[in-house]
XYZ file of C-alpha atoms in Angstrom:
708
model
C 27.765 54.870 -9.017
C 26.992 51.188 -8.626
C 26.955 49.252 -11.898
C 23.457 47.906 -12.613
C 23.021 44.166 -12.299
C 21.907 42.072 -15.282
C 18.336 42.110 -14.062
C 18.370 45.871 -13.409
C 19.541 46.468 -16.975
C 16.776 44.142 -18.160
C 14.224 46.065 -16.072
C 15.375 49.406 -17.472
C 15.150 48.066 -21.025
C 11.631 46.847 -20.371
C 10.573 50.230 -18.934
C 11.979 51.978 -21.970
C 10.196 49.520 -24.223
C 6.836 50.125 -22.530
C 7.398 53.879 -22.373
C 7.975 53.945 -26.106
C 4.942 51.736 -26.653
C 2.648 53.951 -24.551
C 3.439 56.958 -26.740
C 2.091 55.148 -29.785
C -1.560 55.137 -30.948
C -3.861 52.674 -29.137
C -4.077 50.335 -32.138
C -0.296 49.995 -32.249
C -0.171 49.342 -28.491
C -2.076 46.083 -28.974
C 0.077 45.109 -31.920
C 3.734 45.705 -30.967
C 6.260 45.952 -33.754
C 8.509 42.984 -34.523
C 11.390 44.763 -32.818
C 9.375 45.462 -29.691
C 8.006 41.923 -29.598
C 11.468 40.391 -29.913
C 12.815 42.628 -27.156
C 9.940 41.718 -24.858
C 10.291 38.001 -25.481
C 14.032 38.297 -24.955
C 13.397 39.985 -21.623
C 11.112 37.155 -20.541
C 13.568 34.450 -21.555
C 16.482 36.131 -19.803
C 14.808 35.724 -16.421
C 16.722 32.947 -14.681
C 14.848 32.911 -11.367
C 11.189 32.777 -10.476
C 11.547 36.006 -8.496
C 12.953 37.908 -11.471
C 10.202 36.629 -13.762
C 7.458 37.606 -11.303
C 9.019 41.045 -10.965
C 9.143 41.487 -14.730
C 5.567 40.241 -15.051
C 4.421 42.748 -12.435
C 6.354 45.491 -14.204
C 4.510 44.734 -17.430
C 1.167 44.939 -15.677
C 2.049 48.204 -13.891
C 3.151 49.672 -17.206
C -0.392 49.133 -18.514
C 0.848 46.466 -20.924
C -2.367 44.608 -21.757
C -1.052 41.062 -21.443
C -4.496 39.606 -21.323
C -5.057 40.728 -24.905
C -1.802 39.405 -26.403
C -1.541 35.605 -26.405
C 1.932 35.753 -27.936
C 3.407 37.202 -24.752
C 1.140 35.159 -22.491
C 2.328 31.896 -24.051
C 5.975 32.835 -23.559
C 5.334 33.841 -19.960
C 3.574 30.532 -19.304
C 6.476 28.591 -20.829
C 9.043 30.526 -18.803
C 7.120 30.022 -15.544
C 7.073 26.288 -16.277
C 10.782 26.179 -17.159
C 11.529 27.789 -13.779
C 9.506 25.114 -12.004
C 6.335 27.040 -11.212
C 3.554 25.003 -12.788
C 1.085 26.738 -10.471
C 1.840 30.206 -11.874
C 1.912 28.839 -15.414
C -1.505 27.238 -15.062
C -2.947 30.257 -13.253
C -1.918 32.480 -16.134
C -3.230 29.938 -18.637
C -6.596 29.783 -16.843
C -7.004 33.540 -17.138
C -6.916 33.323 -20.939
C -8.065 29.733 -21.606
C -11.332 31.046 -23.041
C -9.354 31.967 -26.147
C -9.544 29.147 -28.687
C -5.852 29.372 -29.459
C -4.600 25.844 -30.202
C -0.931 26.743 -29.729
C -1.648 28.023 -26.204
C -3.474 24.799 -25.252
C -0.704 22.657 -26.756
C 1.886 24.515 -24.678
C -0.025 23.904 -21.445
C -0.632 20.224 -22.239
C 3.059 19.794 -23.001
C 4.023 21.514 -19.740
C 1.913 19.046 -17.751
C 3.416 16.066 -19.614
C 6.993 17.327 -19.291
C 6.443 17.715 -15.548
C 4.916 14.229 -15.171
C 1.455 15.579 -14.365
C -0.134 13.188 -16.818
C -3.636 13.167 -15.308
C -3.869 16.942 -15.597
C -2.773 16.833 -19.238
C -5.590 14.382 -20.028
C -8.072 16.563 -18.146
C -6.926 19.555 -20.185
C -7.273 17.584 -23.428
C -10.838 16.625 -22.453
C -11.656 20.252 -21.612
C -10.142 21.357 -24.913
C -12.412 19.050 -26.917
C -15.450 20.158 -24.901
C -14.664 23.722 -26.033
C -14.568 22.439 -29.649
C -10.878 23.297 -30.003
C -9.614 20.776 -32.550
C -6.288 19.093 -31.684
C -3.525 18.777 -34.271
C -0.446 16.661 -34.896
C 1.372 18.524 -32.096
C -1.364 17.855 -29.533
C -1.708 14.104 -30.028
C 1.893 12.989 -29.294
C 1.849 14.603 -25.842
C -1.593 13.257 -24.951
C -0.589 9.766 -26.113
C 2.591 9.964 -24.052
C 0.470 10.734 -20.983
C -1.798 7.768 -21.736
C 1.207 5.463 -22.067
C 2.865 6.630 -18.877
C -0.392 6.142 -16.962
C -1.153 2.830 -18.681
C -4.546 4.361 -19.496
C -5.423 2.178 -22.481
C -9.111 3.188 -22.573
C -8.278 6.874 -22.923
C -5.585 6.012 -25.455
C -8.093 4.146 -27.625
C -10.385 7.219 -27.572
C -7.504 9.452 -28.636
C -6.690 6.976 -31.422
C -10.256 7.353 -32.685
C -9.918 11.144 -32.544
C -6.736 10.835 -34.633
C -8.571 8.799 -37.259
C -11.474 11.271 -37.281
C -9.040 14.186 -37.669
C -7.091 12.521 -40.480
C -3.706 12.579 -38.746
C -3.125 8.798 -38.835
C -0.575 9.222 -41.642
C 1.570 11.680 -39.675
C 4.780 9.876 -38.760
C 5.129 11.610 -35.375
C 1.562 10.771 -34.385
C 2.080 7.191 -35.566
C 5.259 6.878 -33.521
C 3.391 8.108 -30.452
C 0.606 5.573 -31.018
C 3.147 2.741 -31.257
C 4.848 3.877 -28.042
C 1.532 4.300 -26.198
C 0.181 0.854 -27.080
C 3.544 -0.680 -26.208
C 3.558 0.887 -22.737
C -0.018 -0.302 -22.198
C 0.937 -3.878 -23.083
C -1.097 -4.060 -26.290
C 1.669 -5.269 -28.590
C -0.854 -6.655 -31.075
C -2.425 -3.243 -31.775
C 1.028 -1.708 -31.569
C 2.195 -3.862 -34.474
C -0.975 -3.126 -36.466
C -0.285 0.590 -36.215
C 3.360 0.015 -37.143
C 2.495 -2.087 -40.206
C -0.114 0.436 -41.346
C 2.176 3.475 -41.252
C 2.837 4.796 -44.788
C 6.044 6.462 -43.578
C 8.484 5.262 -40.922
C 11.627 6.775 -39.488
C 14.207 5.387 -37.092
C 12.064 6.522 -34.158
C 9.242 4.310 -35.456
C 11.527 1.281 -35.376
C 12.899 2.179 -31.952
C 9.342 2.551 -30.600
C 8.328 -0.856 -31.967
C 11.470 -2.650 -30.739
C 10.956 -0.910 -27.393
C 7.390 -2.207 -27.217
C 8.607 -5.752 -27.820
C 11.378 -5.395 -25.227
C 9.042 -3.928 -22.580
C 6.521 -6.741 -23.005
C 8.953 -9.662 -23.067
C 8.426 -10.408 -26.780
C 12.112 -11.062 -27.300
C 11.954 -13.233 -30.400
C 9.656 -10.758 -32.130
C 11.990 -7.905 -31.196
C 14.976 -9.669 -32.738
C 13.038 -10.525 -35.915
C 11.979 -6.893 -36.279
C 15.594 -5.799 -35.824
C 16.673 -8.128 -38.640
C 13.854 -6.747 -40.821
C 15.077 -3.238 -40.101
C 18.617 -4.108 -41.152
C 17.362 -5.884 -44.285
C 15.489 -2.738 -45.290
C 18.756 -0.817 -45.074
C 17.738 1.349 -42.129
C 20.650 2.292 -39.919
C 19.803 1.703 -36.235
C 20.411 4.355 -33.619
C 21.533 3.772 -30.047
C 17.925 3.591 -28.770
C 17.141 0.716 -31.124
C 20.327 -1.061 -30.036
C 19.429 -0.601 -26.353
C 15.969 -2.083 -26.999
C 17.385 -5.020 -28.938
C 20.002 -5.722 -26.279
C 17.118 -6.147 -23.821
C 15.680 -8.849 -26.124
C 18.856 -10.926 -26.465
C 19.043 -14.185 -24.503
C 21.586 -16.194 -26.532
C 25.311 -15.641 -26.817
C 25.369 -15.792 -30.623
C 22.686 -13.095 -30.783
C 24.666 -10.922 -28.389
C 27.748 -11.178 -30.587
C 25.656 -10.318 -33.667
C 24.282 -7.167 -32.026
C 27.776 -6.033 -31.046
C 28.936 -6.544 -34.648
C 26.037 -4.371 -35.864
C 27.106 -1.637 -33.436
C 30.654 -1.660 -34.798
C 29.570 -2.078 -38.427
C 27.274 0.958 -38.291
C 29.890 3.178 -36.743
C 28.007 3.572 -33.477
C 30.171 4.465 -30.524
C 29.906 1.890 -27.762
C 29.114 4.629 -25.272
C 28.652 4.063 -21.583
C 24.910 3.418 -21.776
C 25.474 0.754 -24.435
C 28.297 -0.791 -22.410
C 26.007 -0.932 -19.374
C 23.293 -2.605 -21.459
C 25.858 -5.009 -22.921
C 26.777 -6.141 -19.397
C 23.192 -7.178 -18.683
C 22.833 -8.710 -22.165
C 25.849 -10.995 -21.773
C 24.861 -11.782 -18.190
C 21.468 -13.053 -19.399
C 23.339 -15.223 -21.881
C 25.374 -16.758 -19.064
C 28.581 -15.022 -20.152
C 29.501 -13.287 -16.909
C 33.137 -13.084 -18.005
C 32.105 -10.921 -20.975
C 29.819 -8.836 -18.767
C 32.674 -8.212 -16.357
C 34.999 -7.403 -19.277
C 32.670 -4.614 -20.386
C 32.491 -3.329 -16.815
C 36.245 -3.366 -16.312
C 36.718 -1.627 -19.683
C 34.832 1.479 -18.571
C 37.490 3.910 -17.374
C 35.206 6.425 -15.696
C 32.452 4.258 -14.249
C 29.282 6.057 -13.290
C 26.575 4.938 -10.888
C 24.664 3.191 -13.667
C 27.758 1.133 -14.560
C 28.199 -0.107 -11.003
C 24.490 -0.781 -10.561
C 24.253 -2.608 -13.908
C 27.082 -4.954 -12.982
C 25.614 -5.621 -9.543
C 22.246 -6.308 -11.184
C 23.938 -8.636 -13.673
C 25.475 -10.636 -10.831
C 22.151 -10.689 -8.967
C 20.274 -11.981 -12.034
C 22.930 -14.669 -12.526
C 22.446 -15.760 -8.889
C 26.030 -14.745 -8.079
C 25.044 -12.980 -4.890
C 28.459 -12.965 -3.234
C 30.065 -11.345 -6.285
C 27.290 -8.713 -6.291
C 27.862 -7.917 -2.630
C 31.627 -7.794 -3.121
C 31.163 -5.218 -5.891
C 28.811 -3.270 -3.636
C 31.541 -3.178 -1.000
C 33.975 -1.787 -3.592
C 31.450 0.945 -4.415
C 31.336 1.997 -0.790
C 35.137 1.953 -0.466
C 35.423 4.158 -3.556
C 32.814 6.503 -2.039
C 30.423 6.222 -4.985
C 27.200 8.031 -4.147
C 24.472 5.390 -3.973
C 20.842 5.646 -4.998
C 17.702 3.607 -4.424
C 18.109 1.642 -7.685
C 21.523 0.407 -6.535
C 20.052 -0.696 -3.233
C 17.237 -2.556 -4.982
C 19.807 -4.584 -6.940
C 21.818 -5.261 -3.776
C 18.645 -6.317 -1.952
C 17.866 -8.732 -4.788
C 21.302 -10.317 -4.300
C 20.824 -10.546 -0.529
C 17.383 -12.091 -0.968
C 18.813 -14.814 -3.177
C 21.552 -15.504 -0.640
C 19.015 -15.522 2.236
C 21.674 -14.156 4.577
C 20.172 -12.382 7.579
C 23.575 -10.983 8.548
C 24.109 -9.437 5.124
C 20.527 -8.154 5.143
C 21.103 -6.289 8.392
C 24.339 -4.773 7.063
C 22.626 -3.510 3.889
C 19.640 -2.233 5.867
C 22.014 -0.321 8.136
C 23.636 1.371 5.133
C 20.185 2.295 3.800
C 19.282 3.902 7.135
C 22.573 5.818 7.352
C 22.025 7.066 3.808
C 18.549 8.357 4.779
C 16.815 6.144 2.205
C 14.599 4.238 4.637
C 11.517 6.386 3.950
C 11.475 5.659 0.224
C 8.398 3.514 -0.306
C 9.789 1.086 -2.891
C 12.999 0.606 -0.937
C 11.257 0.097 2.405
C 8.971 -2.483 0.803
C 12.008 -4.254 -0.683
C 13.615 -4.366 2.783
C 10.458 -5.974 4.202
C 10.631 -8.595 1.454
C 14.364 -9.067 2.125
C 13.850 -9.862 5.793
C 10.992 -12.206 4.902
C 13.250 -14.137 2.517
C 16.050 -14.198 5.072
C 13.730 -15.936 7.527
C 13.072 -13.090 9.967
C 9.441 -12.080 10.217
C 10.301 -10.089 13.344
C 12.578 -7.683 11.481
C 10.233 -7.615 8.484
C 7.305 -6.574 10.649
C 9.359 -3.905 12.428
C 10.252 -2.276 9.111
C 6.651 -2.621 7.908
C 5.217 -0.992 11.033
C 7.670 1.916 10.796
C 6.717 2.754 7.204
C 5.064 6.169 7.131
C 3.287 5.379 3.881
C 2.162 1.950 2.695
C 0.816 1.012 -0.701
C -0.850 -2.165 -1.936
C 2.548 -3.729 -2.683
C 3.754 -3.107 0.884
C 0.697 -4.790 2.388
C 0.841 -7.667 -0.088
C 4.536 -8.258 0.668
C 3.955 -8.564 4.408
C 0.888 -10.779 3.913
C 2.882 -12.998 1.550
C 5.672 -13.172 4.131
C 3.334 -14.550 6.769
C 2.047 -17.075 4.250
C 5.557 -18.249 3.278
C 6.346 -18.866 6.934
C 3.125 -20.774 7.554
C 1.404 -18.099 9.652
C -1.946 -18.146 7.884
C -3.959 -16.624 10.740
C -1.584 -13.666 11.016
C -1.822 -13.177 7.240
C -5.632 -13.076 7.441
C -5.540 -10.613 10.350
C -3.233 -8.302 8.395
C -5.449 -8.702 5.322
C -8.434 -7.483 7.341
C -6.406 -4.471 8.512
C -5.418 -3.708 4.938
C -9.010 -3.754 3.682
C -9.872 -1.012 6.169
C -7.401 1.402 4.574
C -6.623 0.323 1.004
C -8.221 -1.773 -1.725
C -6.456 -5.114 -2.346
C -5.460 -5.983 -5.904
C -4.811 -9.248 -7.769
C -1.317 -9.574 -6.224
C -2.752 -9.236 -2.721
C -5.205 -12.036 -3.406
C -2.432 -14.324 -4.647
C -0.629 -13.639 -1.357
C -3.600 -14.301 0.909
C -4.826 -17.363 -1.019
C -1.316 -18.831 -0.906
C -1.194 -18.165 2.839
C -4.497 -19.986 3.331
C -3.221 -22.882 1.223
C -0.001 -23.312 3.216
C -1.886 -23.141 6.510
C -4.774 -25.434 5.517
C -7.381 -22.692 6.023
C -9.935 -23.985 3.519
C -13.045 -22.069 4.580
C -11.122 -18.817 4.904
C -9.546 -19.365 1.502
C -12.943 -19.888 -0.119
C -14.245 -16.687 1.467
C -11.248 -14.675 0.203
C -11.670 -16.110 -3.285
C -15.408 -15.365 -3.324
C -14.837 -11.789 -2.151
C -12.476 -10.933 -4.996
C -15.054 -10.044 -7.627
C -17.991 -9.619 -5.249
C -16.462 -7.018 -2.926
C -13.452 -5.587 -4.767
C -14.116 -6.014 -8.475
C -10.963 -8.086 -8.956
C -11.487 -10.722 -11.660
C -9.737 -13.997 -10.780
C -6.723 -14.823 -12.941
C -5.106 -18.212 -13.607
C -2.741 -17.716 -10.656
C -5.713 -17.337 -8.294
C -7.281 -20.531 -9.623
C -3.923 -22.282 -9.177
C -3.858 -21.185 -5.519
C -7.328 -22.617 -4.996
C -6.393 -25.931 -6.638
C -3.262 -26.065 -4.468
C -5.304 -25.319 -1.342
C -7.879 -28.030 -2.061
C -5.231 -30.517 -3.181
C -3.048 -30.093 -0.101
C -6.092 -30.766 2.045
C -6.679 -34.044 0.209
C -9.751 -32.773 -1.624
C -8.428 -33.983 -4.986
C -11.798 -34.681 -6.620
C -13.066 -31.271 -5.516
C -9.900 -29.697 -6.979
C -10.464 -31.516 -10.277
C -14.088 -30.384 -10.427
C -12.997 -26.840 -9.609
C -10.694 -26.895 -12.636
C -13.487 -28.186 -14.851
C -15.718 -25.274 -13.769
C -13.112 -22.585 -14.451
C -14.423 -19.841 -16.803
C -10.969 -19.544 -18.397
C -8.734 -22.236 -19.847
C -6.520 -23.770 -17.122
C -2.838 -23.017 -17.642
C 0.250 -25.015 -16.676
C 0.238 -23.493 -13.187
C -3.262 -24.795 -12.467
C -2.560 -28.336 -13.681
C 0.847 -28.256 -11.993
C -0.831 -27.485 -8.660
C -3.054 -30.537 -9.065
C -0.074 -32.698 -10.025
C 1.792 -31.550 -6.922
C -1.192 -32.436 -4.757
C -1.284 -35.902 -6.335
C 2.324 -36.389 -5.229
C 1.435 -35.554 -1.628
C -1.516 -37.967 -1.596
C -0.128 -40.607 -4.012
C -3.024 -40.412 -6.463
C -1.647 -42.107 -9.576
C -4.732 -41.970 -11.813
C -5.389 -38.284 -11.246
C -1.671 -37.542 -11.548
C -1.625 -39.101 -15.014
C -4.520 -36.895 -16.111
C -2.907 -33.740 -14.690
C 0.493 -34.668 -16.153
C -0.967 -35.139 -19.637
C -2.517 -31.669 -19.507
C 0.570 -29.976 -18.089
C 2.942 -31.668 -20.566
C 0.888 -30.208 -23.423
C 1.227 -26.720 -21.948
C 4.720 -26.813 -20.431
C 6.604 -29.602 -22.161
C 10.116 -28.494 -21.203
C 9.706 -28.083 -17.445
C 11.739 -30.923 -15.861
C 9.992 -30.638 -12.506
C 6.691 -31.928 -13.908
C 8.298 -35.105 -15.276
C 10.193 -35.733 -12.038
C 7.003 -35.435 -9.975
C 5.163 -37.983 -12.125
C 8.154 -40.319 -12.118
C 8.358 -40.103 -8.326
C 4.622 -40.764 -7.979
C 5.010 -43.900 -10.083
C 8.088 -45.031 -8.143
C 6.529 -44.461 -4.711
C 3.516 -46.518 -5.864
C 5.765 -49.392 -6.926
C 5.322 -48.765 -10.670
C 8.984 -48.933 -11.622
C 8.305 -49.586 -15.319
C 6.226 -46.399 -15.674
C 8.781 -44.392 -13.675
C 11.600 -45.592 -15.924
C 9.497 -44.737 -18.979
C 9.174 -41.114 -17.823
C 12.935 -40.892 -17.147
C 13.632 -42.297 -20.620
C 11.225 -39.761 -22.134
C 13.111 -36.939 -20.439
C 16.376 -38.262 -21.848
C 14.978 -38.461 -25.390
C 13.645 -34.905 -25.170
C 16.916 -33.600 -23.779
C 15.257 -32.473 -20.546
C 17.607 -32.602 -17.576
C 16.518 -32.793 -13.972
C 17.516 -29.766 -11.909
C 20.237 -30.784 -9.484
C 19.237 -30.202 -5.894
C 21.617 -28.240 -3.704
C 21.630 -26.590 -0.308
C 23.447 -23.388 0.637
C 24.586 -22.339 4.090
C 26.431 -19.155 5.031
C 29.115 -19.260 7.712
C 31.115 -16.144 8.607
C 30.133 -14.238 5.441
C 31.026 -17.129 3.169
C 28.514 -19.310 1.339
C 28.987 -23.083 1.106
C 27.008 -25.176 -1.376
C 26.285 -28.873 -0.845
C 24.867 -31.494 -3.197
C 23.827 -35.037 -2.295
C 26.852 -37.156 -1.418
C 29.122 -34.101 -1.591
C 32.824 -34.774 -0.933
C 34.208 -31.466 -2.209
C 34.245 -29.614 1.109
C 37.501 -29.310 3.109
C 35.870 -30.822 6.210
C 34.380 -33.790 4.363
C 35.742 -36.479 6.692
C 34.640 -34.607 9.808
C 31.200 -33.861 8.309
C 30.521 -37.524 7.524
C 31.841 -38.642 10.896
C 29.545 -36.231 12.753
C 26.654 -37.075 10.423
C 26.917 -40.769 11.312
C 26.837 -39.944 15.033
C 23.910 -37.562 14.574
C 21.841 -40.067 12.594
C 22.449 -42.660 15.291
C 21.247 -40.195 17.961
C 18.002 -39.303 16.174
C 17.328 -42.991 15.433
C 17.344 -43.628 19.165
C 14.836 -40.751 19.542
C 12.435 -42.457 17.127
C 13.488 -41.302 13.651
C 12.684 -43.875 10.946
C 14.081 -43.231 7.445
C 11.390 -42.764 4.804
C 12.680 -44.881 1.926
C 10.073 -43.429 -0.440
C 12.481 -40.542 -0.873
C 15.215 -42.858 -2.130
C 13.523 -44.003 -5.284
C 16.411 -45.794 -6.929
C 16.204 -49.487 -7.700
C 18.740 -50.529 -5.058
C 18.839 -52.534 -1.854
C 17.079 -51.188 1.243
C 20.357 -50.619 3.088
C 21.752 -48.630 0.183
C 18.562 -46.544 0.018
C 19.014 -45.624 3.670
C 22.624 -44.637 3.095
C 21.551 -42.440 0.170
C 19.026 -40.657 2.381
C 21.716 -39.905 4.957
C 23.822 -37.917 2.478
C 21.108 -35.615 1.129
C 22.345 -32.026 0.749
C 20.094 -30.693 3.540
C 21.601 -33.022 6.128
C 25.178 -32.310 5.030
C 24.615 -28.552 5.253
C 23.009 -28.830 8.697
C 25.920 -30.868 10.060
C 28.374 -28.367 8.578
C 26.435 -25.604 10.350
C 26.526 -27.485 13.668
C 30.301 -27.864 13.347
C 31.085 -24.283 12.389
C 28.587 -22.012 14.141
C 28.463 -20.842 17.719
C 26.626 -22.862 20.327
C 22.983 -21.875 20.509
C 23.001 -19.889 17.259
C 20.309 -20.377 14.640
C 21.249 -22.507 11.633
C 19.871 -21.170 8.344
C 19.982 -23.157 5.107
C 18.460 -22.665 1.665
C 17.364 -25.501 -0.644
C 16.791 -24.721 -4.332
C 14.028 -27.363 -4.604
C 11.220 -28.539 -2.344
C 12.731 -29.861 0.852
C 12.963 -33.662 0.947
C 10.264 -35.294 3.093
C 12.761 -37.515 4.880
C 15.039 -34.528 5.519
C 12.044 -32.664 6.940
C 11.425 -35.458 9.444
C 15.115 -35.822 10.267
C 15.523 -32.075 10.835
C 12.757 -32.096 13.434
C 14.661 -34.740 15.385
C 17.979 -32.919 14.885
C 16.514 -29.718 16.353
C 15.361 -31.746 19.343
C 18.597 -33.615 20.135
C 20.895 -30.620 19.506
C 18.718 -27.924 21.061
C 19.323 -25.742 17.992
C 16.779 -23.803 15.973
C 17.048 -24.610 12.257
C 15.423 -22.489 9.567
C 15.070 -24.040 6.117
C 14.041 -22.014 3.098
C 13.055 -24.139 0.111
C 11.656 -23.228 -3.299
C 8.170 -22.614 -1.904
C 8.228 -21.653 1.762
C 10.028 -21.559 5.107
C 10.256 -24.245 7.764
C 11.208 -23.239 11.301
C 12.378 -26.283 13.280
C 12.620 -26.039 17.053
C 12.431 -28.582 19.877
C 11.358 -31.360 17.526
C 8.533 -29.534 15.751
C 8.179 -27.539 12.540
C 6.246 -24.321 12.005
C 4.377 -25.943 9.097
C 2.883 -28.508 11.505
C 3.743 -31.125 8.861
C 1.204 -29.533 6.508
C 3.195 -28.739 3.411
């Protein structure tokens, strides 16, 4: 005779249980003994597949076991259905008995929805529960608050907070912890801290929730101060607190202090902490320490590899990130979308079209191309590598597009100076999806770069009128930039004065930049005064004002600004240009003599400058603002990093190939003019990516039409 399987034995036991129950009086049938109840619950929990549970459930019903009258068994069945992945069956069973005002049953169903990331349904169930006058308790609120936090639904969260106060559960430590976490996820750190300070009892989870809120919202100093307060109160941190604090650290001394706390409290520096330590030291500029942590992990998991790649990407060490990515592939580490996002970030910084195509190919072969976030990142990658053609191909092939996808492609057209194409795509987007505040930054920036004033005004006016999007400071900055570029400086100033919110540094900075383009000294002084009060340590603002003074012949004022920078310890960002040749990146600075081909580069540069002079190029000495002789100024212009990189590209790339360079600052005006002539005399297309946009030079013209 065949030995019964585990499920068959379970089925037989259940039949025996129900047979014994049916022989009892009716009153006992509805109230099984403790032994019978335990056996029944055990039978339910032993079901390891959905099929076995459904079979057992059917068996109970066929055996005349009145499930609908015993919530104890119903609740366990619902939980087991959910644990086996069938939320539909769980909810169907719950719906059949939801008229019972059993709080435990409702809590179980709410928790099931939250645990399975169906946050909207959990909030709907909570609302329905209150409509039925079923009063929530300290087990209900944490799950509902978690749903609010994950959805970022601050309005609902505030209502739940009021219900907590009305119910008298505000002193419960678990409810308080959930409130702190919810407000933190919704970005309301101020209320978060109020709840934290008002809690009569705190545990380590309370502190981890509060440090997490600070870390999530970029309040790094506050997070570190809270950590010190925690230590001073003698509370031993757990690994979650340490992970949160590591995300707040930006200075090397702080990083060392955190590591000492880990060791001093006997916490194991497990793999998750080592991964976090990599990113922490990378943010502090200590890539050697970050790499030491990485190399010290004997059995590296995917998170370890991805964390180190991300650390390199954040430190702008793109080649090192890509080299590590190559090692991952050689070691046959299974990749995921998060790894690819870090690799894409590195490629975007490098602006290498060749590397972008290689990474995209790996994504396609790994069958990741249909993941929305990854496909959108690839679109952005191609945009930043100077290829709108490839970007648009990926965009058009996306089966699903969200507001970020549309905004990314619109922004790409704007960065490349194709304002009309951006507007056309914006119109297409509006027919299928509602634009958000990011979309409007993209389209307003596109209008600004293309000089589309009327269209920009219409887009700005439609924000609140047609889409209910309230303009933010970044939208006002785009409008000031658009008006300023067009020479409408007084109109830009009046626009700022009419703003319903206080102008920030971005708004005044846009006006200051426009004053540089149009050499408006008086207005520049006003804008500079405002921006210095708001952003005193940004070197770019001082350099712009100094250059405006110098180009207007006000050497004394220019020198005064430079002296002010020196007194304040503010250093000008050194301009550099990067070019990639045969998978290797070369970085040039003005007057660079560190490259192996230096003599050849300068020899060819002299010949090239002579050729474009004969074509009509005249050096713009306004971009050599040093107090030196005219001849020396011209020589200084010749050795700007852009020109050196272009000549290096001409020497080392194939005939007819596109030369791609990346400048970390705004491209020099004289270099912009020179590059147009270089593209004409050499017959080469040259693509320049600077800090703000792309310039495509071909046959003596630029895609920006000299409007930048």
